[in-house]
PDB file of N, CA and C in Angstrom:
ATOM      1  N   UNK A   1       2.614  -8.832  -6.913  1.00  0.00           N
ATOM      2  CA  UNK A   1       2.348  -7.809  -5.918  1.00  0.00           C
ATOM      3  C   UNK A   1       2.176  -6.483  -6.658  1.00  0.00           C
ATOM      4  N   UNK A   2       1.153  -5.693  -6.352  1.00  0.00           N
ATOM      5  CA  UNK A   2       0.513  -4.548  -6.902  1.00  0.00           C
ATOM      6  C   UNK A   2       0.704  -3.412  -5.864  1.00  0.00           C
ATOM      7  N   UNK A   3       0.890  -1.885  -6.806  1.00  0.00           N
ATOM      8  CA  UNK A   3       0.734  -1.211  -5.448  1.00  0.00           C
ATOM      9  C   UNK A   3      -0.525  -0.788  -4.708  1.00  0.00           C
ATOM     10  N   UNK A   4      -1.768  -1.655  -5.653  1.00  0.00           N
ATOM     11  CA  UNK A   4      -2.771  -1.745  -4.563  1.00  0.00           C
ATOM     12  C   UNK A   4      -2.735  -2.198  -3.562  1.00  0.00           C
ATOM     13  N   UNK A   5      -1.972  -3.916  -3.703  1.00  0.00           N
ATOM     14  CA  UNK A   5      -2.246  -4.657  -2.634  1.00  0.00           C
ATOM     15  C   UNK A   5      -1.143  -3.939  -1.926  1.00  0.00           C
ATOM     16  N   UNK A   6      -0.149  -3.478  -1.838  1.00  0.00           N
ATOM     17  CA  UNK A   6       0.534  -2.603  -0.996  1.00  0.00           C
ATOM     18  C   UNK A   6      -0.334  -1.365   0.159  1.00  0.00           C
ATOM     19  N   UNK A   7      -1.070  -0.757  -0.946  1.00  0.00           N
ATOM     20  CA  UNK A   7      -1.630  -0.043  -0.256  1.00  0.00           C
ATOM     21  C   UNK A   7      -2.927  -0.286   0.738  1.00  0.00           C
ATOM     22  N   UNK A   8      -3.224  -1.389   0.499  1.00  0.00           N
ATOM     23  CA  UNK A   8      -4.326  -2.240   1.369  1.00  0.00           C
ATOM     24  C   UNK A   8      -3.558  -2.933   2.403  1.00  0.00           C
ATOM     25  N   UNK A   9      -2.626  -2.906   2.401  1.00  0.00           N
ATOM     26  CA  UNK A   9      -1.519  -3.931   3.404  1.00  0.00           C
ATOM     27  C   UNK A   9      -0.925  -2.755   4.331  1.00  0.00           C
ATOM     28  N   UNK A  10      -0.990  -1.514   3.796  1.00  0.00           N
ATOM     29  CA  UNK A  10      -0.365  -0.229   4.809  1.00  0.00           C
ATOM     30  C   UNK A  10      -1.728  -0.184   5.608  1.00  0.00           C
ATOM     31  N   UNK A  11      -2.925  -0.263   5.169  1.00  0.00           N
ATOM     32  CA  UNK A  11      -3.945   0.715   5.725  1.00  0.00           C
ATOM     33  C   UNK A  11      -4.592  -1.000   6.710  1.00  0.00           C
ATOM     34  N   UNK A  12      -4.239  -2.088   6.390  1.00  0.00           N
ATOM     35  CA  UNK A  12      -4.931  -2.916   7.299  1.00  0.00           C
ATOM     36  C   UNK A  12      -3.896  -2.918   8.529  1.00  0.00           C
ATOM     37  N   UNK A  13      -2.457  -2.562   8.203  1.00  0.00           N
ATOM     38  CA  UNK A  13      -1.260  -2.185   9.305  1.00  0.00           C
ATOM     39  C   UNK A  13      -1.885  -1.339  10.249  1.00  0.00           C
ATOM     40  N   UNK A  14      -2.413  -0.075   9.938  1.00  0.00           N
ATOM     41  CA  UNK A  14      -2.447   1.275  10.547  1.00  0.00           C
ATOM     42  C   UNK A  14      -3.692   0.717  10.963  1.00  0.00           C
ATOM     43  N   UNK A  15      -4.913   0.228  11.016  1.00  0.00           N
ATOM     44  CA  UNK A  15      -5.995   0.394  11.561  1.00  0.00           C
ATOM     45  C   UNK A  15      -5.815  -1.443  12.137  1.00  0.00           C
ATOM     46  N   UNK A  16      -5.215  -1.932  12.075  1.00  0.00           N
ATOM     47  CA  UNK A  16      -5.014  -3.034  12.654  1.00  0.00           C
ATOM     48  C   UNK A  16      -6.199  -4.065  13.059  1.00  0.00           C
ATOM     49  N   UNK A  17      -7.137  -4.123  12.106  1.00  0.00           N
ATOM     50  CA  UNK A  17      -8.181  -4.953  11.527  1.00  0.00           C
ATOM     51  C   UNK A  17      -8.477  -4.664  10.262  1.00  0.00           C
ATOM     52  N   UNK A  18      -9.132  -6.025   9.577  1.00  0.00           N
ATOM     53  CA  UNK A  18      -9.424  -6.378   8.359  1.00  0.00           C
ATOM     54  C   UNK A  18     -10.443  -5.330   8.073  1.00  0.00           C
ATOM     55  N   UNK A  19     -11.600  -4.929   9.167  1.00  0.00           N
ATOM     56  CA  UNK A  19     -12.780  -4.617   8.790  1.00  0.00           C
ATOM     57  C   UNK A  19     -12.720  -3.092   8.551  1.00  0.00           C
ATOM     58  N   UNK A  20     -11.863  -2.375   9.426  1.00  0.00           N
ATOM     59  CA  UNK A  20     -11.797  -1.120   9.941  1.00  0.00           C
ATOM     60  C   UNK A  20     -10.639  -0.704   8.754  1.00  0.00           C
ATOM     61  N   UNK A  21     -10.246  -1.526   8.019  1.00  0.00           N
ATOM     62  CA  UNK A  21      -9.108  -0.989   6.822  1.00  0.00           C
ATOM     63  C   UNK A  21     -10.221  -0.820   5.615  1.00  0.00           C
ATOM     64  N   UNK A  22     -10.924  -1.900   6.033  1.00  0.00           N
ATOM     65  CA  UNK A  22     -12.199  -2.003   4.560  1.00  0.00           C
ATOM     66  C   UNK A  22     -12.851  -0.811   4.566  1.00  0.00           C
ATOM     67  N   UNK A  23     -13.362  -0.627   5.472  1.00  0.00           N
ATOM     68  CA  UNK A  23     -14.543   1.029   5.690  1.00  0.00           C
ATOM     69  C   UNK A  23     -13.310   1.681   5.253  1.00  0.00           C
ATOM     70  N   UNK A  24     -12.220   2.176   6.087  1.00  0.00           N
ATOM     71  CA  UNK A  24     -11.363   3.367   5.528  1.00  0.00           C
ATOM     72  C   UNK A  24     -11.313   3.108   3.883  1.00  0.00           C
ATOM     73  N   UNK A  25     -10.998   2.002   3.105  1.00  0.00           N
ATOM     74  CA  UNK A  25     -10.669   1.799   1.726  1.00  0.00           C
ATOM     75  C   UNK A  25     -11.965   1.901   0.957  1.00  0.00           C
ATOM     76  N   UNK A  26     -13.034   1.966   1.778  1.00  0.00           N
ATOM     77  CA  UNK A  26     -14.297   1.888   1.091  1.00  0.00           C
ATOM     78  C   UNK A  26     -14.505   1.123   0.106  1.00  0.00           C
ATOM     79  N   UNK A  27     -14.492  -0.503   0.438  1.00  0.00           N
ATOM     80  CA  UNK A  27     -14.421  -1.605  -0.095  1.00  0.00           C
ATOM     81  C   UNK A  27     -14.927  -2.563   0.964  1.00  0.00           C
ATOM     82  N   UNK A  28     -15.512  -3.615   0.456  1.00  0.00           N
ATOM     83  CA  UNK A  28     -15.885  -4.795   1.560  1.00  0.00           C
ATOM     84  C   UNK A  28     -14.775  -5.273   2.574  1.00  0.00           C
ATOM     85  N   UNK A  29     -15.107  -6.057   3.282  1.00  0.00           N
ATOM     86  CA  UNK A  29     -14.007  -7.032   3.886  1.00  0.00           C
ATOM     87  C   UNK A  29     -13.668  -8.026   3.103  1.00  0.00           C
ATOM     88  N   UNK A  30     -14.221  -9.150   2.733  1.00  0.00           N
ATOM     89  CA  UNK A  30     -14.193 -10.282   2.320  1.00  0.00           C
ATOM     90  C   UNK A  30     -13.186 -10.063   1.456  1.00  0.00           C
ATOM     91  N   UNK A  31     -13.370  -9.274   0.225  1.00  0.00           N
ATOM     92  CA  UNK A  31     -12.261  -9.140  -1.000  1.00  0.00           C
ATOM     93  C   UNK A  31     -10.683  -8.490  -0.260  1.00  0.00           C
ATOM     94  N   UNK A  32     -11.046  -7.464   0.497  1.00  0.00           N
ATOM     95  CA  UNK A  32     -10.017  -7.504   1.202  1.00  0.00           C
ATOM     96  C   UNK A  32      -9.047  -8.203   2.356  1.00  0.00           C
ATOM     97  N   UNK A  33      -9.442  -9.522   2.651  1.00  0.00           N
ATOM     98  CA  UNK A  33      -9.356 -10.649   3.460  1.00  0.00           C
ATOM     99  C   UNK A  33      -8.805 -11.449   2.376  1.00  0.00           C
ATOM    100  N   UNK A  34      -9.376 -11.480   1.172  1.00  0.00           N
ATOM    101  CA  UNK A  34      -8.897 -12.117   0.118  1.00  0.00           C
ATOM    102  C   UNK A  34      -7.612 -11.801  -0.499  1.00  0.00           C
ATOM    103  N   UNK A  35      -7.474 -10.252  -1.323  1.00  0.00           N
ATOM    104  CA  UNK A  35      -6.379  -9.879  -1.424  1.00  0.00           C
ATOM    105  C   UNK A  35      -4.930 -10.193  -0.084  1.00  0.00           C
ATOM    106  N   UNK A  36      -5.306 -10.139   1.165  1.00  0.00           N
ATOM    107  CA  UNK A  36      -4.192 -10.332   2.113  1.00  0.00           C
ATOM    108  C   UNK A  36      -3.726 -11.669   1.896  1.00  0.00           C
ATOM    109  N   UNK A  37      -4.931 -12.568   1.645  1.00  0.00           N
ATOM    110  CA  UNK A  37      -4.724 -14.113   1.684  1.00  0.00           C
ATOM    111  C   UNK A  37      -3.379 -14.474   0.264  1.00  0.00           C
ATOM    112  N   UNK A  38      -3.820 -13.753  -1.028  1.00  0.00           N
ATOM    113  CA  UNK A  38      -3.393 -14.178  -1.851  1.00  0.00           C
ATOM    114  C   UNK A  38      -1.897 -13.565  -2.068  1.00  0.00           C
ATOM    115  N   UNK A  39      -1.501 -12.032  -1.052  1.00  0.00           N
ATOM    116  CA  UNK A  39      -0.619 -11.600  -1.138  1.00  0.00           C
ATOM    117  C   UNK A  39       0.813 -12.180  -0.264  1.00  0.00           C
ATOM    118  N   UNK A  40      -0.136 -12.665   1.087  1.00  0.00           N
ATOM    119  CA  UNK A  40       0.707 -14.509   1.576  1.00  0.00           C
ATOM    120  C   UNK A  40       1.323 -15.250   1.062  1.00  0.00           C
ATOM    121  N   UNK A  41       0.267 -15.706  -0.170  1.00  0.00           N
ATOM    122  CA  UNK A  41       0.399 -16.958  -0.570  1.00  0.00           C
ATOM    123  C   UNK A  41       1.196 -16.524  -1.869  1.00  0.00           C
ATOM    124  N   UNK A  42       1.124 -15.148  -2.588  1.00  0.00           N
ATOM    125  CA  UNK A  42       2.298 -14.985  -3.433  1.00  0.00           C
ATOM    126  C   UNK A  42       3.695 -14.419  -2.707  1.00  0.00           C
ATOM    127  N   UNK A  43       4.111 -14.138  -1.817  1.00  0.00           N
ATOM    128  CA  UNK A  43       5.320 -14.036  -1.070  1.00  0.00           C
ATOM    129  C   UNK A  43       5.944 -15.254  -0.469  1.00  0.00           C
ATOM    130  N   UNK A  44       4.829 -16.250  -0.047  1.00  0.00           N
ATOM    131  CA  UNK A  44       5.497 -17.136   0.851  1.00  0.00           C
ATOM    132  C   UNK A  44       5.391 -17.395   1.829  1.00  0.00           C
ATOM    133  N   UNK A  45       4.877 -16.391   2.930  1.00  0.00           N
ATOM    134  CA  UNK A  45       4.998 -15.927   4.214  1.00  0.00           C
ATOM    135  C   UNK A  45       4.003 -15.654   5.127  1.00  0.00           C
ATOM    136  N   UNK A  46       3.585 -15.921   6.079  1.00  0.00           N
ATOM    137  CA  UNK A  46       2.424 -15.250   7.090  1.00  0.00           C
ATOM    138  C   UNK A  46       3.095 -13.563   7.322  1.00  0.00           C
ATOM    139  N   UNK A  47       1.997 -12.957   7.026  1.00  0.00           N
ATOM    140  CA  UNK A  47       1.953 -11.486   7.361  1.00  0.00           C
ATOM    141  C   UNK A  47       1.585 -11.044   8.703  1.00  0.00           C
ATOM    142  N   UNK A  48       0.282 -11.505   8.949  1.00  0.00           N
ATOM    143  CA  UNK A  48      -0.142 -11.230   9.955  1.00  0.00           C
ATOM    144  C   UNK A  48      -0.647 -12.329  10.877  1.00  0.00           C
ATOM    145  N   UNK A  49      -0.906 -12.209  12.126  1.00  0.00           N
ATOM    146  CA  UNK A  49      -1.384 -13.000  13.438  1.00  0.00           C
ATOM    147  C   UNK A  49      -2.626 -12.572  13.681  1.00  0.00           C
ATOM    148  N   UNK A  50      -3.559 -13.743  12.836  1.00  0.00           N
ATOM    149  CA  UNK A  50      -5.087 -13.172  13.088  1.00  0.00           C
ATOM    150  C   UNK A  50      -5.412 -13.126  14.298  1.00  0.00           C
ATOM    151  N   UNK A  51      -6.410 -12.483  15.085  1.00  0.00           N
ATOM    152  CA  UNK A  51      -6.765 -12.613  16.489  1.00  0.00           C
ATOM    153  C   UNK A  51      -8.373 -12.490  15.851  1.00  0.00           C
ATOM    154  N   UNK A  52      -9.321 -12.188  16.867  1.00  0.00           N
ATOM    155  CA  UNK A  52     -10.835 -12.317  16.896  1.00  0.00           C
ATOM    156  C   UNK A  52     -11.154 -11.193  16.568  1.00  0.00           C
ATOM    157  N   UNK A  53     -10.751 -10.124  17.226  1.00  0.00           N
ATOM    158  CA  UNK A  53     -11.076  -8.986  16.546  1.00  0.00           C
ATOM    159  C   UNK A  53      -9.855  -7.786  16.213  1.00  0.00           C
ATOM    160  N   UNK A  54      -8.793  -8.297  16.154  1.00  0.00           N
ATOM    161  CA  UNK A  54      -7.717  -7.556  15.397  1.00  0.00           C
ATOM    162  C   UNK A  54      -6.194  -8.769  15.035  1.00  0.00           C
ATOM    163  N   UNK A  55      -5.634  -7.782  14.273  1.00  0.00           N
ATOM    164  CA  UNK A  55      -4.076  -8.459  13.962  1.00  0.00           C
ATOM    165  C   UNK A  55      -3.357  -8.395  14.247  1.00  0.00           C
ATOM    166  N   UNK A  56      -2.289  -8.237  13.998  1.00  0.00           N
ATOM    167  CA  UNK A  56      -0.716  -8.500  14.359  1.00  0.00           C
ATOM    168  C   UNK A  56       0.407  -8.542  13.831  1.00  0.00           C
ATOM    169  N   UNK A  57       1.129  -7.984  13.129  1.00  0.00           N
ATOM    170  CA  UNK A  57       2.506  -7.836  12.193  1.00  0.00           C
ATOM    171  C   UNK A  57       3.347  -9.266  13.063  1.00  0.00           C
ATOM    172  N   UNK A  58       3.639 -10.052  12.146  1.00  0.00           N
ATOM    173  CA  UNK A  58       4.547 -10.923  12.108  1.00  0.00           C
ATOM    174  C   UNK A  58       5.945 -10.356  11.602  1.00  0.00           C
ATOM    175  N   UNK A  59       7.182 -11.212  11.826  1.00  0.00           N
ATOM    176  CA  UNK A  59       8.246 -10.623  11.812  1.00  0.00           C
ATOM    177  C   UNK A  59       8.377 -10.097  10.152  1.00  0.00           C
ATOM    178  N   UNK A  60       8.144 -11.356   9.255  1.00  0.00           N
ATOM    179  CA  UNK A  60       7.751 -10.704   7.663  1.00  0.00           C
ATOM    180  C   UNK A  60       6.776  -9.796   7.459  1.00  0.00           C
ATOM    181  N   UNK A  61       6.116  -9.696   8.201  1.00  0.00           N
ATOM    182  CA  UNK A  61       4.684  -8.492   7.468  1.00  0.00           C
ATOM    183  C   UNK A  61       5.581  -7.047   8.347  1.00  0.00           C
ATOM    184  N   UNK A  62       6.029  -7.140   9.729  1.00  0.00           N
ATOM    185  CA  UNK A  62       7.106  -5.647   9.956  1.00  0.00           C
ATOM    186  C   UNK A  62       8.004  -5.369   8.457  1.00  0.00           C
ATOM    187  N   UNK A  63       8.473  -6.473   8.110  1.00  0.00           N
ATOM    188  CA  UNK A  63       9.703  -5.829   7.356  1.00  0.00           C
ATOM    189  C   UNK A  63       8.900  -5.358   5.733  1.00  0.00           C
ATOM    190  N   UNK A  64       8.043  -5.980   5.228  1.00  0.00           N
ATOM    191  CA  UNK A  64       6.885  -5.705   4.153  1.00  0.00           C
ATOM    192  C   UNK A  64       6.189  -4.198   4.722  1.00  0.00           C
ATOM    193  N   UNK A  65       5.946  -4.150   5.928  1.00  0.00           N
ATOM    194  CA  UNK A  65       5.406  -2.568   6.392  1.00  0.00           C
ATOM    195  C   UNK A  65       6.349  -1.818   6.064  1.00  0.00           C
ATOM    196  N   UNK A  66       7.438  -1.719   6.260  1.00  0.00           N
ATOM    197  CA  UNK A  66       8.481  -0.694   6.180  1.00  0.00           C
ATOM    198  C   UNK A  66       9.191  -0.302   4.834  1.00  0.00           C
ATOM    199  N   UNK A  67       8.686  -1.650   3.675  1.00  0.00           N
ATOM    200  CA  UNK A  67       9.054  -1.357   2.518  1.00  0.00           C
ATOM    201  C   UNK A  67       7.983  -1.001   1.579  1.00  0.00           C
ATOM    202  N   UNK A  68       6.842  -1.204   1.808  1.00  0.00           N
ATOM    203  CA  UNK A  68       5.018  -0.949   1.679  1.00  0.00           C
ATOM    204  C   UNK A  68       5.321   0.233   1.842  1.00  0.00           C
ATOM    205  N   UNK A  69       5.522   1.022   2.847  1.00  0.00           N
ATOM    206  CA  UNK A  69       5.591   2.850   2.858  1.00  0.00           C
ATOM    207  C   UNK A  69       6.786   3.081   2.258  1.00  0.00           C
ATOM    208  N   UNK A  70       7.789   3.050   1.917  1.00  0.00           N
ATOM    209  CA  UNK A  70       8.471   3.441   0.810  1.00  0.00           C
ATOM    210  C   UNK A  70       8.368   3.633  -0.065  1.00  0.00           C
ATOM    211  N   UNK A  71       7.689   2.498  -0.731  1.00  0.00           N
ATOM    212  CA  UNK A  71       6.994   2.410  -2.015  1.00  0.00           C
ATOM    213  C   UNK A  71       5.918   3.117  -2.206  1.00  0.00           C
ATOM    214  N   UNK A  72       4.862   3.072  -1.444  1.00  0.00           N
ATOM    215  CA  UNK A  72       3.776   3.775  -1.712  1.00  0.00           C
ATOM    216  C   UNK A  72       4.175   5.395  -1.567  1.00  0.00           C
ATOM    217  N   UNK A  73       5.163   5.580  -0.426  1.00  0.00           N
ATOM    218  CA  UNK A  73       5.545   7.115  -0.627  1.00  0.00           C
ATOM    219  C   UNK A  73       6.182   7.396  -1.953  1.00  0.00           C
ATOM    220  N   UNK A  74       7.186   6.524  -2.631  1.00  0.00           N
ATOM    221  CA  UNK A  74       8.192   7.031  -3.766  1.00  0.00           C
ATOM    222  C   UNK A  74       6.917   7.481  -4.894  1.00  0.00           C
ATOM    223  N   UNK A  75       5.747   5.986  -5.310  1.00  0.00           N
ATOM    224  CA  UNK A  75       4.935   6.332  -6.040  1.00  0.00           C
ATOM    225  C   UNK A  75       3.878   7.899  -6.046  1.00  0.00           C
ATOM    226  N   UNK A  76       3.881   7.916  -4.721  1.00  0.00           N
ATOM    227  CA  UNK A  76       2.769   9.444  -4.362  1.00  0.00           C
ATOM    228  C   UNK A  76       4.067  10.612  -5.167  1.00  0.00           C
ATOM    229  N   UNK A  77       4.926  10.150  -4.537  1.00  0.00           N
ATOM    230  CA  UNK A  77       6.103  11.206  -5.316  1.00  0.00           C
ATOM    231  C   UNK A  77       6.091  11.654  -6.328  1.00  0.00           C
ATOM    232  N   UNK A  78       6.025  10.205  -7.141  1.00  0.00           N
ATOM    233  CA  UNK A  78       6.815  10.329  -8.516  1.00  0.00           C
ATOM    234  C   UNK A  78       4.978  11.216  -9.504  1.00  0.00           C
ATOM    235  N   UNK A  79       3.783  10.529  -9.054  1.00  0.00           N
ATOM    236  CA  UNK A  79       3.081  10.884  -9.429  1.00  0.00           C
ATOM    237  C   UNK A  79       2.928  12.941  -9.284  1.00  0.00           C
ATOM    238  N   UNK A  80       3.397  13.172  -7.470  1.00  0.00           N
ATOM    239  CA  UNK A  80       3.124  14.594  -7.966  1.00  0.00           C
ATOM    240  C   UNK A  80       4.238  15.480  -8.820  1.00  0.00           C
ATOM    241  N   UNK A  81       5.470  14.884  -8.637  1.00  0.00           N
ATOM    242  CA  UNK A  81       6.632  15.455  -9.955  1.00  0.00           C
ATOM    243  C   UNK A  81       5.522  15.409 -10.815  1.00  0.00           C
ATOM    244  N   UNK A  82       5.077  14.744 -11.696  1.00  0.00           N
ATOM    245  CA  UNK A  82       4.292  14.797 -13.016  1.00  0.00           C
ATOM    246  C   UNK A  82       3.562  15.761 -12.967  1.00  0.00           C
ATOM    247  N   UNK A  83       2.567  15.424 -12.227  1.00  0.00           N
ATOM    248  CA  UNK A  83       1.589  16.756 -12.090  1.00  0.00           C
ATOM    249  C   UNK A  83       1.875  17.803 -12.265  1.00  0.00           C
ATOM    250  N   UNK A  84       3.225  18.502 -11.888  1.00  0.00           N
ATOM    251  CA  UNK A  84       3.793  19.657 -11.164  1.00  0.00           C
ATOM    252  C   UNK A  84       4.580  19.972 -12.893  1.00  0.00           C
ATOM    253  N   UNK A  85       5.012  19.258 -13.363  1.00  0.00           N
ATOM    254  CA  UNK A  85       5.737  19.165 -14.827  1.00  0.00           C
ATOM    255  C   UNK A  85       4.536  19.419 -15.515  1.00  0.00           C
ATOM    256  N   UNK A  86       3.667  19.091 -15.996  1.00  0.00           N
ATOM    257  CA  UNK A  86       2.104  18.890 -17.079  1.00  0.00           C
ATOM    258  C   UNK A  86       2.117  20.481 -16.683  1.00  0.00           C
ATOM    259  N   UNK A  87       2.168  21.714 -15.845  1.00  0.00           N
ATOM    260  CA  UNK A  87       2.005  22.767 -15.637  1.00  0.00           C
ATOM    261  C   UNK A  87       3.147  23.690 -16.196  1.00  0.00           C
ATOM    262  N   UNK A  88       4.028  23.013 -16.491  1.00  0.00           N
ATOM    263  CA  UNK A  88       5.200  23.923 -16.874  1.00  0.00           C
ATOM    264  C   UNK A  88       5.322  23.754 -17.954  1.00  0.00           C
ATOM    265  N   UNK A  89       6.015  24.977 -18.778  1.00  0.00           N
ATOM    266  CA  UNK A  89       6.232  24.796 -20.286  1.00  0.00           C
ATOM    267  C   UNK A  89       7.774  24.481 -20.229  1.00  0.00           C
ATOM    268  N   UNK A  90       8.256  23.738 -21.352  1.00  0.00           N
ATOM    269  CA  UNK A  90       9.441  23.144 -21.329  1.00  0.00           C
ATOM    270  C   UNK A  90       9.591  23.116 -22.658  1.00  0.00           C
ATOM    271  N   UNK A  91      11.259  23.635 -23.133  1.00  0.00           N
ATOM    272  CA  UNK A  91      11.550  23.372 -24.696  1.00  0.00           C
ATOM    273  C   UNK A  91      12.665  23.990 -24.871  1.00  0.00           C
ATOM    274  N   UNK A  92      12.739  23.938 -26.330  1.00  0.00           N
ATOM    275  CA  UNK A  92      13.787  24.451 -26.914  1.00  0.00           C
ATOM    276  C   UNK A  92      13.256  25.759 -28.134  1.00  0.00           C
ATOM    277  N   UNK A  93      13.701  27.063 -28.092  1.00  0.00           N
ATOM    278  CA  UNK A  93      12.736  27.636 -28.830  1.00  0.00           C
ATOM    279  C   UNK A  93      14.280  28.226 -29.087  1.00  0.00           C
ATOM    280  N   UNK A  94      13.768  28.367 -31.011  1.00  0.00           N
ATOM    281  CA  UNK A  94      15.054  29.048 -32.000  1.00  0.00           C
ATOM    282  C   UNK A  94      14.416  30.324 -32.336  1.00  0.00           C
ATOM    283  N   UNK A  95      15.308  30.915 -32.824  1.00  0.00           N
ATOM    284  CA  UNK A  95      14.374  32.223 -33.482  1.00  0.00           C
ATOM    285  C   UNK A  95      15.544  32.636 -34.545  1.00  0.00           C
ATOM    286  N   UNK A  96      15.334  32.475 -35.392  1.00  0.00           N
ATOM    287  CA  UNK A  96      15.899  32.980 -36.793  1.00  0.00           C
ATOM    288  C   UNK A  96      15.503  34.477 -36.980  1.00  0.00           C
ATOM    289  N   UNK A  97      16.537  35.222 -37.512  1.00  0.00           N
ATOM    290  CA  UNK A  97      16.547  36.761 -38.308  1.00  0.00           C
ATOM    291  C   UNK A  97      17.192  36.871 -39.764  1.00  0.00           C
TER     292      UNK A  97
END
């Protein structure tokens, strides 16, 4: 599990179809139908309740939603600490007389 496929698993949550997560991710469906398939089949678990033209959080894909935004929030985090550090000067400065 990647925090891509995390982040493809928040955004097919929130728009609650395969197709309508793809346009937002600006990526096909198919690969993204794929990634869900394989992120199943590496957990164990049905995620979602396909329907015809939308899905459905199963009791495992709720509790994967709620730890999916954690994660993806801690990472947005940890990435802008960095950012915010790369701007600051930091050290140890001696000065001899």
């Amino acid at each position: 599990m990647t925090l891509r496929h995390l982040e493809i698993f928040s955004a097919v949550c929130a728009q609650e179809s395969f197709t309508r997560a793809a346009e937002k991710l600006n990526m096909s469906q198919p690969p993204l139908s794929n990634q869900m398939r394989a992120l199943e089949e590496e957990l164990g678990v049905k995620l979602f309740r396909r329907g015809k033209y939308h899905v459905a959080l199963t009791d495992d894909g709720m509790l994967l939603r709620r730890r999916a935004q954690e994660i993806v929030e801690l990472a947005e985090k940890t990435e802008q600490e960095f950012q915010r550090k790369e701007g600051e000067l930091a050290g140890d400065i001696s000065i001899g007389t």
